[in-house]
Amino acid sequence: MPKTIEYLTFAGATGGSPLSPAVRTGDFVWVSGQIPAGADGVIVGHEITAQTKQVMANIEKALALAGCTLDDICKTTVWLQDARDFRAFNTTYAGFFTKGLPARTTSEARLMANILIEIEAVAYKPQD
């Protein structure tokens, strides 16, 4: 099988940023860091629970481009604007996985205005 990189996108996916929402290389799908922006590009919610739900919905949409679901995620990296949001984030995040929890790194980081969370993900889904 030839080695390829498949750049996956959809209209309005990146709000004009120079990136792909997801990239497939072999059996792995790499999801760019997702922020809590709705389809219109506007940040959704002003607290961590609402923003976490929007970020996970965005990840789910990016994964679907490669025929993946959240249960195919093997690793996430999470950045929180405020470490004090960790407990609420953790509870919300855990509810999105039904088969098992992926490996994860979570750090506090200075994020863009009004953004409380960003998550990138790596999924594993063998190609048929």
Short mmCIF file of C-alpha atoms in Angstrom, two decimals:
data_model
loop_
_atom_site.label_atom_id
_atom_site.label_comp_id
_atom_site.label_asym_id
_atom_site.label_seq_id
_atom_site.Cartn_x
_atom_site.Cartn_y
_atom_site.Cartn_z
CA MET A 1 0.00 0.00 0.00
CA PRO A 2 1.45 3.41 -0.94
CA LYS A 3 2.09 5.87 1.86
CA THR A 4 -0.24 8.85 1.62
CA ILE A 5 -1.39 11.83 3.60
CA GLU A 6 -5.07 12.69 3.25
CA TYR A 7 -6.10 16.23 4.21
CA LEU A 8 -9.70 16.24 5.44
CA THR A 9 -11.83 19.37 5.56
CA PHE A 10 -15.31 20.79 5.06
CA ALA A 11 -16.65 24.25 4.18
CA GLY A 12 -16.09 26.77 6.97
CA ALA A 13 -14.22 24.23 9.09
CA THR A 14 -11.31 26.42 10.11
CA GLY A 15 -12.69 29.94 10.07
CA GLY A 16 -10.01 30.93 7.59
CA SER A 17 -7.09 29.50 9.57
CA PRO A 18 -4.44 27.77 7.44
CA LEU A 19 -4.95 24.22 8.70
CA SER A 20 -6.93 21.04 8.09
CA PRO A 21 -9.43 19.96 10.76
CA ALA A 22 -8.10 16.42 10.37
CA VAL A 23 -5.37 14.54 8.51
CA ARG A 24 -5.23 10.78 7.91
CA THR A 25 -1.87 9.02 7.66
CA GLY A 26 -2.32 5.29 7.31
CA ASP A 27 -4.43 3.98 10.18
CA PHE A 28 -4.15 7.18 12.24
CA VAL A 29 -6.27 10.32 12.11
CA TRP A 30 -4.81 13.52 13.57
CA VAL A 31 -7.37 16.14 14.63
CA SER A 32 -6.16 19.73 14.87
CA GLY A 33 -6.71 21.56 18.13
CA GLN A 34 -10.42 22.34 18.33
CA ILE A 35 -11.81 25.41 20.06
CA PRO A 36 -15.42 25.98 21.19
CA ALA A 37 -16.53 27.72 17.99
CA GLY A 38 -19.90 26.95 16.45
CA ALA A 39 -20.46 26.51 12.72
CA ASP A 40 -20.73 30.30 12.40
CA GLY A 41 -17.27 30.75 13.95
CA VAL A 42 -18.66 32.36 17.12
CA ILE A 43 -17.37 31.06 20.47
CA VAL A 44 -20.08 29.01 22.20
CA GLY A 45 -20.66 29.43 25.94
CA HIS A 46 -18.93 31.37 28.66
CA GLU A 47 -18.18 28.51 31.04
CA ILE A 48 -16.13 25.34 30.80
CA THR A 49 -18.96 22.79 30.55
CA ALA A 50 -20.60 24.42 27.51
CA GLN A 51 -17.25 25.02 25.85
CA THR A 52 -16.11 21.43 26.46
CA LYS A 53 -19.30 20.11 24.86
CA GLN A 54 -18.77 22.32 21.80
CA VAL A 55 -15.12 21.29 21.45
CA MET A 56 -16.08 17.61 21.63
CA ALA A 57 -18.80 18.16 18.99
CA ASN A 58 -16.19 19.79 16.75
CA ILE A 59 -13.81 16.86 17.27
CA GLU A 60 -16.61 14.45 16.46
CA LYS A 61 -17.32 16.30 13.20
CA ALA A 62 -13.63 16.29 12.22
CA LEU A 63 -13.32 12.57 12.99
CA ALA A 64 -16.39 11.79 10.89
CA LEU A 65 -14.49 13.04 7.83
CA ALA A 66 -12.32 9.92 8.20
CA GLY A 67 -15.14 7.57 9.19
CA CYS A 68 -14.12 7.68 12.86
CA THR A 69 -16.00 8.27 16.10
CA LEU A 70 -14.93 9.51 19.51
CA ASP A 71 -14.42 5.87 20.54
CA ASP A 72 -11.57 5.62 18.00
CA ILE A 73 -9.55 8.27 19.86
CA CYS A 74 -6.40 6.87 21.46
CA LYS A 75 -4.84 10.16 22.72
CA THR A 76 -5.90 13.72 23.45
CA THR A 77 -4.01 16.82 24.48
CA VAL A 78 -6.05 19.39 26.40
CA TRP A 79 -5.26 22.99 27.22
CA LEU A 80 -7.32 24.80 29.86
CA GLN A 81 -7.22 28.56 30.27
CA ASP A 82 -7.70 28.10 34.03
CA ALA A 83 -6.65 24.97 35.93
CA ARG A 84 -9.50 25.63 38.38
CA ASP A 85 -11.86 24.45 35.61
CA PHE A 86 -10.27 20.98 35.64
CA ARG A 87 -12.91 19.22 37.74
CA ALA A 88 -15.88 20.46 35.69
CA PHE A 89 -14.01 19.80 32.43
CA ASN A 90 -13.02 16.29 33.55
CA THR A 91 -16.60 15.33 34.43
CA THR A 92 -17.97 16.63 31.12
CA TYR A 93 -15.16 15.10 29.02
CA ALA A 94 -15.50 11.63 30.54
CA GLY A 95 -19.14 11.43 29.48
CA PHE A 96 -18.21 11.42 25.79
CA PHE A 97 -16.46 8.03 25.79
CA THR A 98 -18.34 4.72 25.93
CA LYS A 99 -15.65 2.11 25.20
CA GLY A 100 -12.79 3.40 27.31
CA LEU A 101 -10.89 6.57 28.00
CA PRO A 102 -8.03 7.63 25.73
CA ALA A 103 -4.61 8.54 27.03
CA ARG A 104 -4.57 12.26 27.81
CA THR A 105 -2.32 15.16 28.73
CA THR A 106 -3.95 18.24 30.29
CA SER A 107 -2.16 21.53 30.87
CA GLU A 108 -3.01 25.07 31.78
CA ALA A 109 -2.18 27.51 28.98
CA ARG A 110 -2.93 31.03 27.88
CA LEU A 111 -5.55 30.70 25.15
CA MET A 112 -7.16 33.17 22.75
CA ALA A 113 -9.80 35.64 24.02
CA ASN A 114 -12.97 34.02 25.45
CA ILE A 115 -11.63 30.50 24.83
CA LEU A 116 -11.44 28.37 27.97
CA ILE A 117 -10.39 25.08 26.34
CA GLU A 118 -8.69 23.59 23.28
CA ILE A 119 -8.36 19.87 22.54
CA GLU A 120 -6.43 18.01 19.84
CA ALA A 121 -6.90 14.30 19.28
CA VAL A 122 -5.32 11.28 17.64
CA ALA A 123 -7.55 8.42 16.53
CA TYR A 124 -6.70 4.92 15.33
CA LYS A 125 -8.94 3.34 12.70
CA PRO A 126 -7.50 0.69 10.37
CA GLN A 127 -8.39 1.34 6.74
CA ASP A 128 -10.30 -1.33 4.90
#
